[in-house]
Every structure is written in C-alpha cells, then in structure tokens.
Amino acid sequence: MSAEGVVAQRSPSVVLEVRGLVKAYPGVTALDGVDLEVRQNEVLGLAGENGAGKSTLLKTLVGLVRPDAGEIYVRGQRVRLRNVVDAANHGIGMVFQEQSLVPNLTAAENIVLGCEGPAIRRGVYRWATMRALAQEQLDKIGSTIDPLARTDSLTFAERQMVEIAKVLRIEQRTHNSPVIILDEPTSVLEPSEIETLFEQVRRLREFASVIFVSHRLDEVLDVCDRVYVLRGGQSVGEVRPADAVAGDLHRMMIGSESHEDHYHGSAVTRDETPRERLTVRGLAGAAFRDVDLDVHAGEIVAVVGVHGSGREELCKALFGAVATTAGEVTLDGERLDLTGPRAACAAGVGYVPAERKVEGMVGPMSVADNMTLAKQRVGCAGPVIVPKRQNDIVDKWISRLSIRTPGRRTAIQRLSGGNQQKVILARWLVGGDVRLLLLDHPTRGLDVGARSEVYRLMRELAGTGVATLLLADSLEEAIGMADRVVVMSDGRIVAEVPCPPDRKPSPLDLVKEMV
C-alpha cells in the first residue's frame, strides 16, 4: 500500500499535522524533526527568528518543497504534497510574504487563477462572471479595489489584499474546511487595514483553520489561540497567548534571556553645528512636489505618511530611480546627478528598497556577487575581479553583520529574508564611501533579533557621519530611530517633528499631521 492514504488514529479536531519533518540543504539543515499540529477552527501562530525554519516549513505544507523525511497528515490521512495545486486540492492555501501575483493580469484574473470555475466557458473568459467571483472575495475583506485594475498599478498593500482574496477562493476547491496560511500578512498594512485583516482572520476561524506568521510578536499573541516556537529548525515549545507576553516568545526564539528590542541606543555624538549633507530644494516629480528637505551628517530623518503620500517616490527619486521635473539636490554642497542609479552610486548614495526580492537582489546569484554588485571595483584589480580580494571583503561583512549562510557562494535566494536584507545592506558598506543611505522599510519581515541588528548598524553608520533617510515600518520605529520625523501628505511635506531622546513624540502626534 502506498504511503498516501494511510490513516493515522488522531483526534477529529486535528486537521493538519506534521511529524518529524526534515529538510536539509548543502551546509544547512532547515528543518530538523519538526512536529506541528493544527486544530479545527483555530488560529495557530508560528514564531521564530529569521533562519529558524518557518519559511521552509510553510513551503512544505503548500507543496513547494519536498521534505527529506517525516510525515504530513491532512484530517488523519497521510499525504504527499507534490505541488501547490495538490496542496490546494487538500484544502491548504497560502498568502506569501513576498507575493505571488502575476503583475500584468487584473486583480480579478489573479484572484480566480487556477480556480476559474464558471469564469471560463470553452476556454474563453466570461469577464462579468470572473469580476463577480473576484468581487465576492474582495467584499469579504472590505476592500474597495477595482477587480479589473491591473495588478502592477496597485500599491504593495493593495496587492497584499488581492493575495488574501485569492487564497480565500480555496473554499471552492474542497468540501472540507480549508487551512489558510498567512505569512507576514501585515508587514506593509496601515493600522486600519491590519484591523480589517484581523477581523477577517477571526471570521476565517469560524469555518477554517489558520496558520498565522508574523515577526510582530504582539500581533501573534493578539490574534492566535496557540503559538508554536521554532529555533534552529526544531520545535522548541508551545505557548498559550493568555499565559504569555512577547518577551516570553522572544526568550524561546533565541534560547536565552530576553534581548531588549530597543530602537535607540546611546545618542550619537555630533558637533554642535553639524554640517548639512543632503539639501533638497523645490524637488518635484509625478507623485510629489515642492519638497524642501535637509539632512545633516550623522542624522537619521524618518519620512512618514499614508499610502499615496509620495514618500516612496521621493526616496526613489533621490536615488535616480524615479524622474524629477523640477528642483535641485546637493550632497555635501555639490549638485547630485539624479539621471539614474549609476550616478547616485558613484556619488556615495545607497538605497535599500522595500521589495528586496524584486528590486534589491538577483536571486540566483551568490551572496558574494550580490554584496559587491554596486561596488565591484572593491574586488577588482583594474577591470579584472580578483577572487581572493572579493572573498576577503565578503567574508568580513558576513562576519560583521552575522549573516547566516552556508557560504559566500550560496545563492542569495536560499537565505532567509533577514539574511538577504543584511546582504543588501552590506552592498552599500563594502566600498566605505556611502554618504547618504536611503532605507525603504529596511526591517520589513525581520524578526526582533534581526531588527535590533539593523538598528545597531544604522546607529553605527550615523556615528561615522552617514546621513540616513528612513521610511520606517511603523510609526513607533520612526519615532524610536529618528532624530527628526518629516510628515508627507498628498505629495508635500506638511510637518517636521523633532525627536530628541528625552522628548519623543507619540504616534498620535504624527497621525494628526498625516491625515
């Protein structure tokens, strides 16, 4: 008898179970005997540092990764999940952290993709039916997105809502209650959108089971019934939110006493009259206008605003990635060439984009090649790459930033999200000539330990005189890390709020300016 179809004697309340799951890659064991149990009508939290094995575990549950050993049971029946369709047929669907939509299709096409049903007749789309099916799912999450809007015209947060609507279509694929996996679903959502999502999660609990993954431990404790903690590819414990606080989870995640996740360490010592490093006057583009901004050497300035405020476009414009129509920008008194990223790199400007897998890295390329991509000269003698020189530089930054990788020649796409982000940050440090660092949500998707390391690095760079423009992941992060906060609304700067260490503003102070 084949392995598939073997029935385990388990409680009817258990809808999904993994036993002794193992998955190894060259130089690293991602899963080392993981056990996990998902019960009917519950929200199960999954917590762990970057590299703990969460992503690999989730990918095995949706058929993207085949384990080397171990067993998976769905409603007591042992199964082999060969691909995403196979997992969906067993009622398992996932909202991916890095998104899996087809950008040149409409939201409606993405939502029904692979589960078109009555939306297709004789191989031809029935557009009215497809739109109605998509609208049904969007209505469930309170979204106002036009189902016929092209996906690449939507913001990141709007695309995330389309992802959630898409996975809800799994209800039409199975007669059993589904298992919905939400991998970092709140990473780019506004507070009001997060509450809408949580309402949807609570609704899902009524007819489905949910696996909820977030690095924001307070969210995990708020919305989940139980929480599993992974460390080093192993299950290290189960926590009931009613009996725990975020610090308890963090201690289990790192295997030691709680590491304080503070934003700001010791204040950076500066001259009484710090020199202006970045000066922006009258800058305008398609999504912003009349921008005047100064950032001093060694200063961290956070830019906050709701979606559509223009802050992301401003950040890209300063890197030459978005065209400007008016204004002038100077760096240390010299006019900054905004004609393209190449000129910005040459001038000592670094940029860490929000969507690292799309804009920040080349997945199949190695850690070493990604790290030196913008500063290839550091590993060269003339026009020729000198492997030993490149290796020495890469090894230095792997060690300094504690990048967890099997080796410098490992493809960056095999690293966890937090370690990928460290490689991208290191890209701007290997040359030693960065003067202005543009950080667009640099801690998105990072666990508390990795976030603290990024904060520490930002402070170290500020101490060496690097000017930083930060698009924070939350208002709390902006307030905690910044020396000043600039508020944008409708493409313009509408307020500037000082953030001295002893007199930090509250999030409400900023919200009043944002709306």
Short mmCIF file of C-alpha atoms in Angstrom, two decimals:
data_model
loop_
_atom_site.label_atom_id
_atom_site.label_comp_id
_atom_site.label_asym_id
_atom_site.label_seq_id
_atom_site.Cartn_x
_atom_site.Cartn_y
_atom_site.Cartn_z
CA MET A 1 0.00 0.00 0.00
CA SER A 2 1.35 3.42 -0.90
CA ALA A 3 2.20 5.92 1.83
CA GLU A 4 -0.58 8.22 0.63
CA GLY A 5 -3.89 7.15 2.02
CA VAL A 6 -2.54 5.74 5.29
CA VAL A 7 -4.90 6.86 8.04
CA ALA A 8 -3.49 7.95 11.40
CA GLN A 9 -5.52 7.46 14.54
CA ARG A 10 -5.82 11.09 15.59
CA SER A 11 -8.43 13.28 17.19
CA PRO A 12 -11.03 14.53 14.67
CA SER A 13 -10.18 18.05 15.83
CA VAL A 14 -6.71 17.81 14.23
CA VAL A 15 -6.93 18.92 10.59
CA LEU A 16 -3.22 19.17 9.77
CA GLU A 17 -0.25 17.51 11.40
CA VAL A 18 3.45 17.16 10.62
CA ARG A 19 5.67 14.61 12.34
CA GLY A 20 9.46 14.63 12.35
CA LEU A 21 9.79 16.81 9.27
CA VAL A 22 13.37 17.09 7.98
CA LYS A 23 14.77 19.19 5.14
CA ALA A 24 18.46 19.74 4.55
CA TYR A 25 20.35 21.84 2.02
CA PRO A 26 24.12 21.79 1.40
CA GLY A 27 25.68 23.19 4.55
CA VAL A 28 22.46 23.80 6.49
CA THR A 29 19.57 21.83 7.98
CA ALA A 30 16.47 23.96 7.59
CA LEU A 31 14.10 21.54 9.35
CA ASP A 32 15.36 19.10 11.96
CA GLY A 33 12.50 16.89 13.10
CA VAL A 34 9.72 19.47 13.30
CA ASP A 35 6.38 18.48 14.83
CA LEU A 36 3.28 20.64 14.47
CA GLU A 37 -0.46 20.21 14.93
CA VAL A 38 -3.24 22.44 13.58
CA ARG A 39 -6.71 22.00 15.05
CA GLN A 40 -10.13 22.70 13.64
CA ASN A 41 -11.35 26.30 13.88
CA GLU A 42 -8.24 27.76 15.48
CA VAL A 43 -5.61 30.34 14.62
CA LEU A 44 -2.19 28.81 15.19
CA GLY A 45 0.74 31.20 15.48
CA LEU A 46 4.22 30.34 14.26
CA ALA A 47 7.14 32.32 15.72
CA GLY A 48 10.89 32.11 15.25
CA GLU A 49 13.90 34.15 14.21
CA ASN A 50 14.92 34.52 10.58
CA GLY A 51 16.52 31.22 9.62
CA ALA A 52 14.57 29.23 12.25
CA GLY A 53 12.87 27.19 9.51
CA LYS A 54 9.47 28.88 9.29
CA SER A 55 9.57 29.55 5.55
CA THR A 56 10.78 26.05 4.73
CA LEU A 57 8.06 24.52 6.88
CA LEU A 58 5.36 26.60 5.21
CA LYS A 59 6.66 25.72 1.75
CA THR A 60 6.45 22.01 2.54
CA LEU A 61 2.82 22.49 3.58
CA VAL A 62 1.92 24.01 0.19
CA GLY A 63 3.94 21.61 -1.95
CA LEU A 64 6.79 23.94 -2.90
CA VAL A 65 9.42 21.95 -1.00
CA ARG A 66 9.57 18.19 -0.58
CA PRO A 67 10.87 17.10 2.82
CA ASP A 68 13.73 14.61 3.13
CA ALA A 69 11.98 12.77 5.96
CA GLY A 70 8.87 12.99 8.09
CA GLU A 71 5.15 12.75 7.52
CA ILE A 72 2.28 15.13 6.76
CA TYR A 73 -1.30 14.26 7.65
CA VAL A 74 -4.43 16.09 6.49
CA ARG A 75 -7.52 15.17 8.53
CA GLY A 76 -5.84 11.96 9.65
CA GLN A 77 -4.76 10.85 6.16
CA ARG A 78 -1.09 10.75 5.27
CA VAL A 79 -0.44 12.77 2.13
CA ARG A 80 2.37 13.72 -0.22
CA LEU A 81 2.03 17.32 -1.32
CA ARG A 82 3.77 17.39 -4.69
CA ASN A 83 2.87 20.96 -5.73
CA VAL A 84 0.67 23.94 -4.93
CA VAL A 85 -2.34 22.51 -6.81
CA ASP A 86 -2.03 19.27 -4.88
CA ALA A 87 -1.98 21.21 -1.59
CA ALA A 88 -4.97 23.28 -2.69
CA ASN A 89 -6.92 20.13 -3.51
CA HIS A 90 -6.33 19.08 0.09
CA GLY A 91 -7.62 22.46 1.23
CA ILE A 92 -4.29 24.15 2.04
CA GLY A 93 -3.60 27.63 0.68
CA MET A 94 -1.03 30.30 1.45
CA VAL A 95 -0.67 34.07 1.27
CA PHE A 96 3.03 34.50 0.52
CA GLN A 97 5.13 37.15 2.26
CA GLU A 98 6.86 38.15 -0.99
CA GLN A 99 3.64 37.95 -3.03
CA SER A 100 2.91 35.58 -5.90
CA LEU A 101 0.67 37.62 -8.20
CA VAL A 102 1.10 37.98 -11.96
CA PRO A 103 1.70 41.73 -12.39
CA ASN A 104 0.29 42.17 -15.92
CA LEU A 105 -3.04 40.49 -15.10
CA THR A 106 -6.01 42.14 -13.48
CA ALA A 107 -6.81 41.67 -9.80
CA ALA A 108 -9.80 39.52 -10.82
CA GLU A 109 -7.69 37.25 -13.04
CA ASN A 110 -5.20 36.76 -10.20
CA ILE A 111 -7.93 36.00 -7.68
CA VAL A 112 -9.54 33.24 -9.77
CA LEU A 113 -6.29 31.96 -11.35
CA GLY A 114 -6.16 28.17 -11.15
CA CYS A 115 -9.70 28.02 -9.78
CA GLU A 116 -11.68 29.77 -12.53
CA GLY A 117 -14.75 27.52 -12.42
CA PRO A 118 -17.70 29.28 -14.11
CA ALA A 119 -15.44 32.22 -15.06
CA ILE A 120 -14.28 30.18 -18.08
CA ARG A 121 -16.52 28.57 -20.69
CA ARG A 122 -15.00 26.64 -23.61
CA GLY A 123 -11.62 28.17 -22.93
CA VAL A 124 -12.87 31.77 -23.01
CA TYR A 125 -13.09 34.12 -20.04
CA ARG A 126 -16.55 35.22 -19.01
CA TRP A 127 -15.48 38.62 -17.71
CA ALA A 128 -18.69 39.52 -15.91
CA THR A 129 -18.70 36.23 -14.02
CA MET A 130 -15.00 36.49 -13.22
CA ARG A 131 -15.44 40.01 -11.90
CA ALA A 132 -18.37 38.90 -9.73
CA LEU A 133 -16.37 35.99 -8.30
CA ALA A 134 -13.44 38.27 -7.51
CA GLN A 135 -15.69 40.93 -6.02
CA GLU A 136 -17.20 38.33 -3.70
CA GLN A 137 -13.78 37.62 -2.22
CA LEU A 138 -12.77 41.30 -2.04
CA ASP A 139 -16.00 42.11 -0.23
CA LYS A 140 -15.12 39.57 2.45
CA ILE A 141 -12.09 41.63 3.44
CA GLY A 142 -13.72 45.02 2.98
CA SER A 143 -11.54 46.00 0.03
CA THR A 144 -12.50 48.72 -2.44
CA ILE A 145 -10.02 47.60 -5.10
CA ASP A 146 -11.41 47.52 -8.64
CA PRO A 147 -11.34 43.83 -9.71
CA LEU A 148 -10.41 44.91 -13.27
CA ALA A 149 -7.43 47.03 -12.19
CA ARG A 150 -4.06 45.79 -13.44
CA THR A 151 -2.15 44.30 -10.55
CA ASP A 152 1.04 46.24 -11.28
CA SER A 153 -0.91 49.50 -10.88
CA LEU A 154 -1.75 48.67 -7.25
CA THR A 155 0.27 49.57 -4.19
CA PHE A 156 2.07 46.88 -2.20
CA ALA A 157 -0.65 46.94 0.46
CA GLU A 158 -3.41 46.66 -2.16
CA ARG A 159 -1.64 43.71 -3.77
CA GLN A 160 -1.48 42.08 -0.35
CA MET A 161 -5.25 42.36 -0.07
CA VAL A 162 -5.59 40.74 -3.52
CA GLU A 163 -3.36 37.90 -2.26
CA ILE A 164 -5.69 37.34 0.68
CA ALA A 165 -8.77 37.43 -1.56
CA LYS A 166 -7.09 34.94 -3.89
CA VAL A 167 -6.37 32.37 -1.20
CA LEU A 168 -9.96 32.57 0.04
CA ARG A 169 -11.03 31.02 -3.29
CA ILE A 170 -9.69 27.74 -1.92
CA GLU A 171 -13.14 27.33 -0.35
CA GLN A 172 -14.38 26.35 -3.82
CA ARG A 173 -11.74 23.59 -4.22
CA THR A 174 -12.53 21.35 -1.29
CA HIS A 175 -15.55 20.01 0.52
CA ASN A 176 -13.62 20.11 3.79
CA SER A 177 -12.79 23.14 5.89
CA PRO A 178 -9.63 24.75 4.49
CA VAL A 179 -6.30 25.53 6.14
CA ILE A 180 -5.20 29.08 5.33
CA ILE A 181 -1.54 30.08 5.84
CA LEU A 182 -0.84 33.79 6.29
CA ASP A 183 2.90 34.52 6.01
CA GLU A 184 3.64 38.04 7.30
CA PRO A 185 0.30 39.40 6.02
CA THR A 186 0.54 42.69 7.95
CA SER A 187 4.08 43.72 7.00
CA VAL A 188 3.02 46.71 4.85
CA LEU A 189 -0.51 47.37 6.04
CA GLU A 190 -1.74 50.51 7.76
CA PRO A 191 -3.28 50.15 11.27
CA SER A 192 -6.83 50.35 9.91
CA GLU A 193 -6.01 47.70 7.27
CA ILE A 194 -4.46 45.46 9.94
CA GLU A 195 -7.64 45.62 11.99
CA THR A 196 -9.65 44.73 8.87
CA LEU A 197 -7.35 41.75 8.33
CA PHE A 198 -7.70 40.64 11.93
CA GLU A 199 -11.48 40.80 11.59
CA GLN A 200 -11.14 38.57 8.53
CA VAL A 201 -8.89 36.14 10.41
CA ARG A 202 -11.47 35.89 13.17
CA ARG A 203 -14.15 35.23 10.54
CA LEU A 204 -11.99 32.55 8.95
CA ARG A 205 -11.74 30.80 12.30
CA GLU A 206 -15.48 30.10 12.13
CA PHE A 207 -15.14 27.76 9.14
CA ALA A 208 -11.40 27.18 8.66
CA SER A 209 -8.07 26.78 10.41
CA VAL A 210 -5.40 29.46 10.08
CA ILE A 211 -1.61 29.38 10.44
CA PHE A 212 -0.52 32.95 11.20
CA VAL A 213 3.12 34.00 10.89
CA SER A 214 4.36 37.42 11.94
CA HIS A 215 7.57 38.87 13.35
CA ARG A 216 5.41 41.31 15.31
CA LEU A 217 5.02 39.21 18.41
CA ASP A 218 2.27 41.38 19.86
CA GLU A 219 0.15 40.56 16.77
CA VAL A 220 0.80 36.83 17.21
CA LEU A 221 -0.35 36.98 20.82
CA ASP A 222 -3.35 39.13 19.94
CA VAL A 223 -4.90 37.05 17.17
CA CYS A 224 -3.76 33.44 17.83
CA ASP A 225 -5.18 30.67 20.02
CA ARG A 226 -1.86 28.82 20.33
CA VAL A 227 1.71 29.63 19.28
CA TYR A 228 4.45 27.23 18.21
CA VAL A 229 8.02 28.46 18.50
CA LEU A 230 10.80 27.27 16.15
CA ARG A 231 14.52 27.61 16.78
CA GLY A 232 17.30 26.17 14.66
CA GLY A 233 14.87 24.13 12.57
CA GLN A 234 13.27 22.47 15.60
CA SER A 235 10.02 22.87 17.53
CA VAL A 236 11.05 24.18 20.95
CA GLY A 237 7.73 24.80 22.60
CA GLU A 238 4.08 25.78 22.55
CA VAL A 239 2.66 28.90 24.18
CA ARG A 240 -0.89 29.92 25.02
CA PRO A 241 -1.25 33.70 24.50
CA ALA A 242 -3.34 34.11 27.63
CA ASP A 243 -0.35 32.98 29.70
CA ALA A 244 2.48 34.76 27.87
CA VAL A 245 3.92 38.10 26.79
CA ALA A 246 6.12 38.98 23.82
CA GLY A 247 9.25 38.64 25.96
CA ASP A 248 8.43 35.01 26.69
CA LEU A 249 8.24 34.23 22.97
CA HIS A 250 11.47 36.04 22.30
CA ARG A 251 13.35 34.13 25.00
CA MET A 252 12.20 30.87 23.44
CA MET A 253 13.13 32.09 19.95
CA ILE A 254 16.73 32.97 20.83
CA GLY A 255 17.30 30.36 23.54
CA SER A 256 18.50 32.84 26.15
CA GLU A 257 17.35 35.70 28.28
CA SER A 258 15.31 38.35 26.53
CA HIS A 259 17.25 40.65 24.26
CA GLU A 260 15.82 44.13 24.60
CA ASP A 261 14.47 45.25 21.25
CA HIS A 262 15.08 48.95 21.76
CA TYR A 263 15.20 51.38 18.89
CA HIS A 264 17.74 53.89 20.02
CA GLY A 265 20.93 53.20 21.90
CA SER A 266 23.35 55.80 23.09
CA ALA A 267 22.85 59.15 21.45
CA VAL A 268 25.23 59.80 18.60
CA THR A 269 27.82 62.42 19.46
CA ARG A 270 27.83 65.25 16.94
CA ASP A 271 29.38 68.65 16.56
CA GLU A 272 27.32 71.50 17.97
CA THR A 273 26.91 72.80 14.43
CA PRO A 274 26.63 69.65 12.25
CA ARG A 275 27.17 70.22 8.56
CA GLU A 276 24.38 69.77 6.07
CA ARG A 277 24.95 66.70 3.95
CA LEU A 278 21.76 66.44 1.88
CA THR A 279 19.95 69.57 0.73
CA VAL A 280 16.74 69.33 -1.30
CA ARG A 281 15.06 72.45 -2.70
CA GLY A 282 11.80 72.59 -4.66
CA LEU A 283 12.00 68.98 -5.78
CA ALA A 284 9.02 67.78 -7.81
CA GLY A 285 8.01 64.60 -9.58
CA ALA A 286 4.90 62.73 -10.62
CA ALA A 287 3.93 61.89 -7.02
CA PHE A 288 5.45 64.76 -5.02
CA ARG A 289 6.08 68.49 -5.32
CA ASP A 290 7.71 71.49 -3.61
CA VAL A 291 9.88 69.30 -1.41
CA ASP A 292 12.41 71.14 0.75
CA LEU A 293 14.49 68.90 3.00
CA ASP A 294 17.81 68.96 4.85
CA VAL A 295 19.62 66.01 6.40
CA HIS A 296 22.81 66.59 8.37
CA ALA A 297 25.84 64.32 8.51
CA GLY A 298 25.21 61.62 11.10
CA GLU A 299 21.49 62.36 11.28
CA ILE A 300 18.62 59.91 10.84
CA VAL A 301 15.50 61.52 9.40
CA ALA A 302 12.34 59.43 9.11
CA VAL A 303 9.71 60.24 6.47
CA VAL A 304 6.19 59.12 7.38
CA GLY A 305 2.86 59.30 5.57
CA VAL A 306 -0.06 57.20 4.45
CA HIS A 307 -0.07 55.31 1.15
CA GLY A 308 -0.06 57.82 -1.69
CA SER A 309 1.75 60.48 0.35
CA GLY A 310 4.66 60.40 -2.10
CA ARG A 311 7.36 59.34 0.34
CA GLU A 312 8.34 56.15 -1.51
CA GLU A 313 8.61 58.02 -4.80
CA LEU A 314 10.70 60.76 -3.15
CA CYS A 315 13.10 58.14 -1.82
CA LYS A 316 13.46 56.56 -5.26
CA ALA A 317 13.92 59.96 -6.89
CA LEU A 318 16.89 60.73 -4.63
CA PHE A 319 18.45 57.52 -5.94
CA GLY A 320 17.76 58.48 -9.56
CA ALA A 321 15.23 55.66 -10.00
CA VAL A 322 12.23 57.99 -10.49
CA ALA A 323 12.27 61.03 -12.77
CA THR A 324 12.03 64.52 -11.32
CA THR A 325 10.53 67.53 -13.09
CA ALA A 326 11.87 70.41 -11.00
CA GLY A 327 14.14 71.30 -8.12
CA GLU A 328 17.74 70.79 -7.08
CA VAL A 329 19.53 68.34 -4.79
CA THR A 330 23.03 68.77 -3.39
CA LEU A 331 25.22 66.36 -1.44
CA ASP A 332 27.94 67.99 0.64
CA GLY A 333 27.44 71.17 -1.39
CA GLU A 334 27.81 69.50 -4.79
CA ARG A 335 24.85 69.08 -7.14
CA LEU A 336 23.62 65.48 -7.10
CA ASP A 337 23.09 63.89 -10.50
CA LEU A 338 19.58 62.35 -10.49
CA THR A 339 19.70 60.92 -14.01
CA GLY A 340 19.98 57.34 -12.79
CA PRO A 341 21.09 54.94 -10.04
CA ARG A 342 24.59 54.58 -11.54
CA ALA A 343 25.28 58.28 -10.95
CA ALA A 344 23.80 58.07 -7.44
CA CYS A 345 26.03 55.11 -6.55
CA ALA A 346 29.09 56.95 -7.83
CA ALA A 347 28.19 59.92 -5.63
CA GLY A 348 28.02 57.80 -2.48
CA VAL A 349 24.25 57.25 -2.27
CA GLY A 350 22.95 53.84 -1.20
CA TYR A 351 19.38 52.56 -1.48
CA VAL A 352 17.71 49.59 0.22
CA PRO A 353 14.33 49.03 -1.49
CA ALA A 354 11.16 47.82 0.21
CA GLU A 355 10.64 44.87 -2.14
CA ARG A 356 14.00 43.20 -1.78
CA LYS A 357 13.28 40.14 -3.96
CA VAL A 358 12.04 42.28 -6.85
CA GLU A 359 14.29 45.34 -6.65
CA GLY A 360 17.05 44.56 -4.16
CA MET A 361 18.71 41.33 -5.23
CA VAL A 362 19.36 38.84 -8.02
CA GLY A 363 18.09 35.57 -6.58
CA PRO A 364 20.21 33.00 -8.47
CA MET A 365 23.42 34.99 -7.94
CA SER A 366 25.65 34.26 -4.96
CA VAL A 367 25.85 36.15 -1.69
CA ALA A 368 29.28 37.45 -2.75
CA ASP A 369 28.12 38.71 -6.15
CA ASN A 370 25.01 40.36 -4.70
CA MET A 371 27.03 42.03 -1.95
CA THR A 372 29.54 43.53 -4.38
CA LEU A 373 27.06 44.23 -7.18
CA ALA A 374 27.12 48.02 -6.80
CA LYS A 375 30.78 48.27 -5.77
CA GLN A 376 32.51 45.72 -7.97
CA ARG A 377 35.70 47.73 -8.06
CA VAL A 378 36.47 46.77 -4.43
CA GLY A 379 37.18 43.21 -5.55
CA CYS A 380 38.98 44.12 -8.74
CA ALA A 381 42.45 44.89 -9.97
CA GLY A 382 41.70 47.17 -12.89
CA PRO A 383 38.88 45.58 -14.91
CA VAL A 384 39.52 42.06 -13.57
CA ILE A 385 37.85 40.55 -10.50
CA VAL A 386 40.41 39.16 -8.05
CA PRO A 387 38.61 36.30 -6.25
CA LYS A 388 40.74 36.44 -3.10
CA ARG A 389 40.23 40.18 -2.71
CA GLN A 390 36.48 39.84 -3.22
CA ASN A 391 36.30 36.86 -0.86
CA ASP A 392 38.17 38.69 1.92
CA ILE A 393 35.79 41.67 1.71
CA VAL A 394 32.66 39.50 1.58
CA ASP A 395 33.83 37.32 4.49
CA LYS A 396 34.48 40.45 6.56
CA TRP A 397 30.90 41.67 6.17
CA ILE A 398 29.39 38.20 6.58
CA SER A 399 31.15 38.08 9.94
CA ARG A 400 30.46 41.67 10.96
CA LEU A 401 26.73 41.50 10.19
CA SER A 402 26.36 37.90 11.42
CA ILE A 403 24.90 36.79 8.07
CA ARG A 404 23.79 33.17 8.32
CA THR A 405 24.76 31.49 5.07
CA PRO A 406 26.33 28.13 4.18
CA GLY A 407 28.98 30.08 2.28
CA ARG A 408 29.75 33.17 0.24
CA ARG A 409 28.93 31.29 -2.99
CA THR A 410 25.46 30.25 -1.81
CA ALA A 411 22.64 31.69 -3.96
CA ILE A 412 21.09 34.57 -2.03
CA GLN A 413 17.59 33.25 -2.74
CA ARG A 414 18.34 30.33 -0.41
CA LEU A 415 18.85 32.61 2.58
CA SER A 416 16.12 33.70 4.99
CA GLY A 417 14.58 37.13 4.44
CA GLY A 418 16.53 38.70 7.29
CA ASN A 419 19.86 37.45 6.00
CA GLN A 420 19.02 38.59 2.47
CA GLN A 421 18.37 42.06 3.88
CA LYS A 422 21.75 42.06 5.63
CA VAL A 423 23.48 41.23 2.34
CA ILE A 424 21.67 44.14 0.65
CA LEU A 425 22.71 46.50 3.44
CA ALA A 426 26.29 45.28 3.21
CA ARG A 427 26.28 46.15 -0.51
CA TRP A 428 26.46 49.84 0.38
CA LEU A 429 29.10 49.39 3.05
CA VAL A 430 31.75 47.34 1.24
CA GLY A 431 33.10 50.37 -0.61
CA GLY A 432 33.40 52.53 2.50
CA ASP A 433 32.23 55.60 0.59
CA VAL A 434 28.49 55.81 1.34
CA ARG A 435 27.46 59.32 2.43
CA LEU A 436 23.68 59.10 2.14
CA LEU A 437 21.69 55.96 2.87
CA LEU A 438 18.06 55.68 1.71
CA LEU A 439 16.24 52.95 3.64
CA ASP A 440 12.77 51.99 2.43
CA HIS A 441 11.23 49.74 5.12
CA PRO A 442 14.59 48.11 5.96
CA THR A 443 13.15 45.94 8.76
CA ARG A 444 10.13 44.61 6.84
CA GLY A 445 9.74 40.91 7.53
CA LEU A 446 12.64 40.76 10.02
CA ASP A 447 12.41 39.12 13.43
CA VAL A 448 13.14 41.07 16.60
CA GLY A 449 16.78 40.00 16.71
CA ALA A 450 17.47 40.94 13.09
CA ARG A 451 15.67 44.27 13.54
CA SER A 452 17.86 45.10 16.51
CA GLU A 453 20.95 44.36 14.44
CA VAL A 454 19.72 46.70 11.68
CA TYR A 455 19.04 49.42 14.28
CA ARG A 456 22.52 48.97 15.74
CA LEU A 457 24.09 49.21 12.29
CA MET A 458 22.14 52.39 11.49
CA ARG A 459 23.41 53.98 14.70
CA GLU A 460 26.98 52.91 13.94
CA LEU A 461 26.77 54.43 10.47
CA ALA A 462 25.31 57.65 11.90
CA GLY A 463 28.28 57.78 14.25
CA THR A 464 30.61 57.77 11.22
CA GLY A 465 28.72 60.67 9.61
CA VAL A 466 26.41 58.80 7.22
CA ALA A 467 23.16 60.70 6.66
CA THR A 468 20.11 58.40 6.65
CA LEU A 469 16.64 58.91 5.21
CA LEU A 470 14.35 56.25 6.73
CA LEU A 471 10.95 55.08 5.54
CA ALA A 472 10.05 53.16 8.67
CA ASP A 473 7.96 50.02 9.03
CA SER A 474 5.83 51.63 11.75
CA LEU A 475 5.35 54.97 13.46
CA GLU A 476 6.95 53.52 16.60
CA GLU A 477 10.04 52.59 14.61
CA ALA A 478 10.20 56.06 13.03
CA ILE A 479 9.94 57.77 16.40
CA GLY A 480 12.39 55.43 18.09
CA MET A 481 15.12 55.62 15.45
CA ALA A 482 14.87 59.15 14.08
CA ASP A 483 16.42 62.41 15.19
CA ARG A 484 13.64 64.14 13.26
CA VAL A 485 10.43 62.96 11.61
CA VAL A 486 9.17 64.56 8.41
CA VAL A 487 5.49 64.08 7.61
CA MET A 488 4.29 63.92 3.99
CA SER A 489 0.70 64.20 2.76
CA ASP A 490 -0.56 64.42 -0.82
CA GLY A 491 2.98 64.66 -2.16
CA ARG A 492 4.12 67.53 0.05
CA ILE A 493 5.97 67.88 3.34
CA VAL A 494 3.41 69.18 5.81
CA ALA A 495 5.23 68.96 9.14
CA GLU A 496 8.59 68.37 10.79
CA VAL A 497 8.74 66.94 14.30
CA PRO A 498 11.96 66.80 16.37
CA CYS A 499 12.65 63.52 18.19
CA PRO A 500 15.25 64.14 20.90
CA PRO A 501 15.96 61.03 23.03
CA ASP A 502 14.39 62.57 26.13
CA ARG A 503 11.28 64.03 24.45
CA LYS A 504 9.97 61.60 21.87
CA PRO A 505 6.58 62.45 20.31
CA SER A 506 3.75 59.94 20.40
CA PRO A 507 2.35 58.16 17.31
CA LEU A 508 -0.81 60.22 17.76
CA ASP A 509 1.23 63.42 17.35
CA LEU A 510 2.28 62.21 13.91
CA VAL A 511 -1.11 60.85 12.89
CA LYS A 512 -2.63 64.28 13.46
CA GLU A 513 -0.28 65.66 10.82
CA MET A 514 -0.69 62.76 8.39
CA VAL A 515 -4.46 62.97 7.94
#
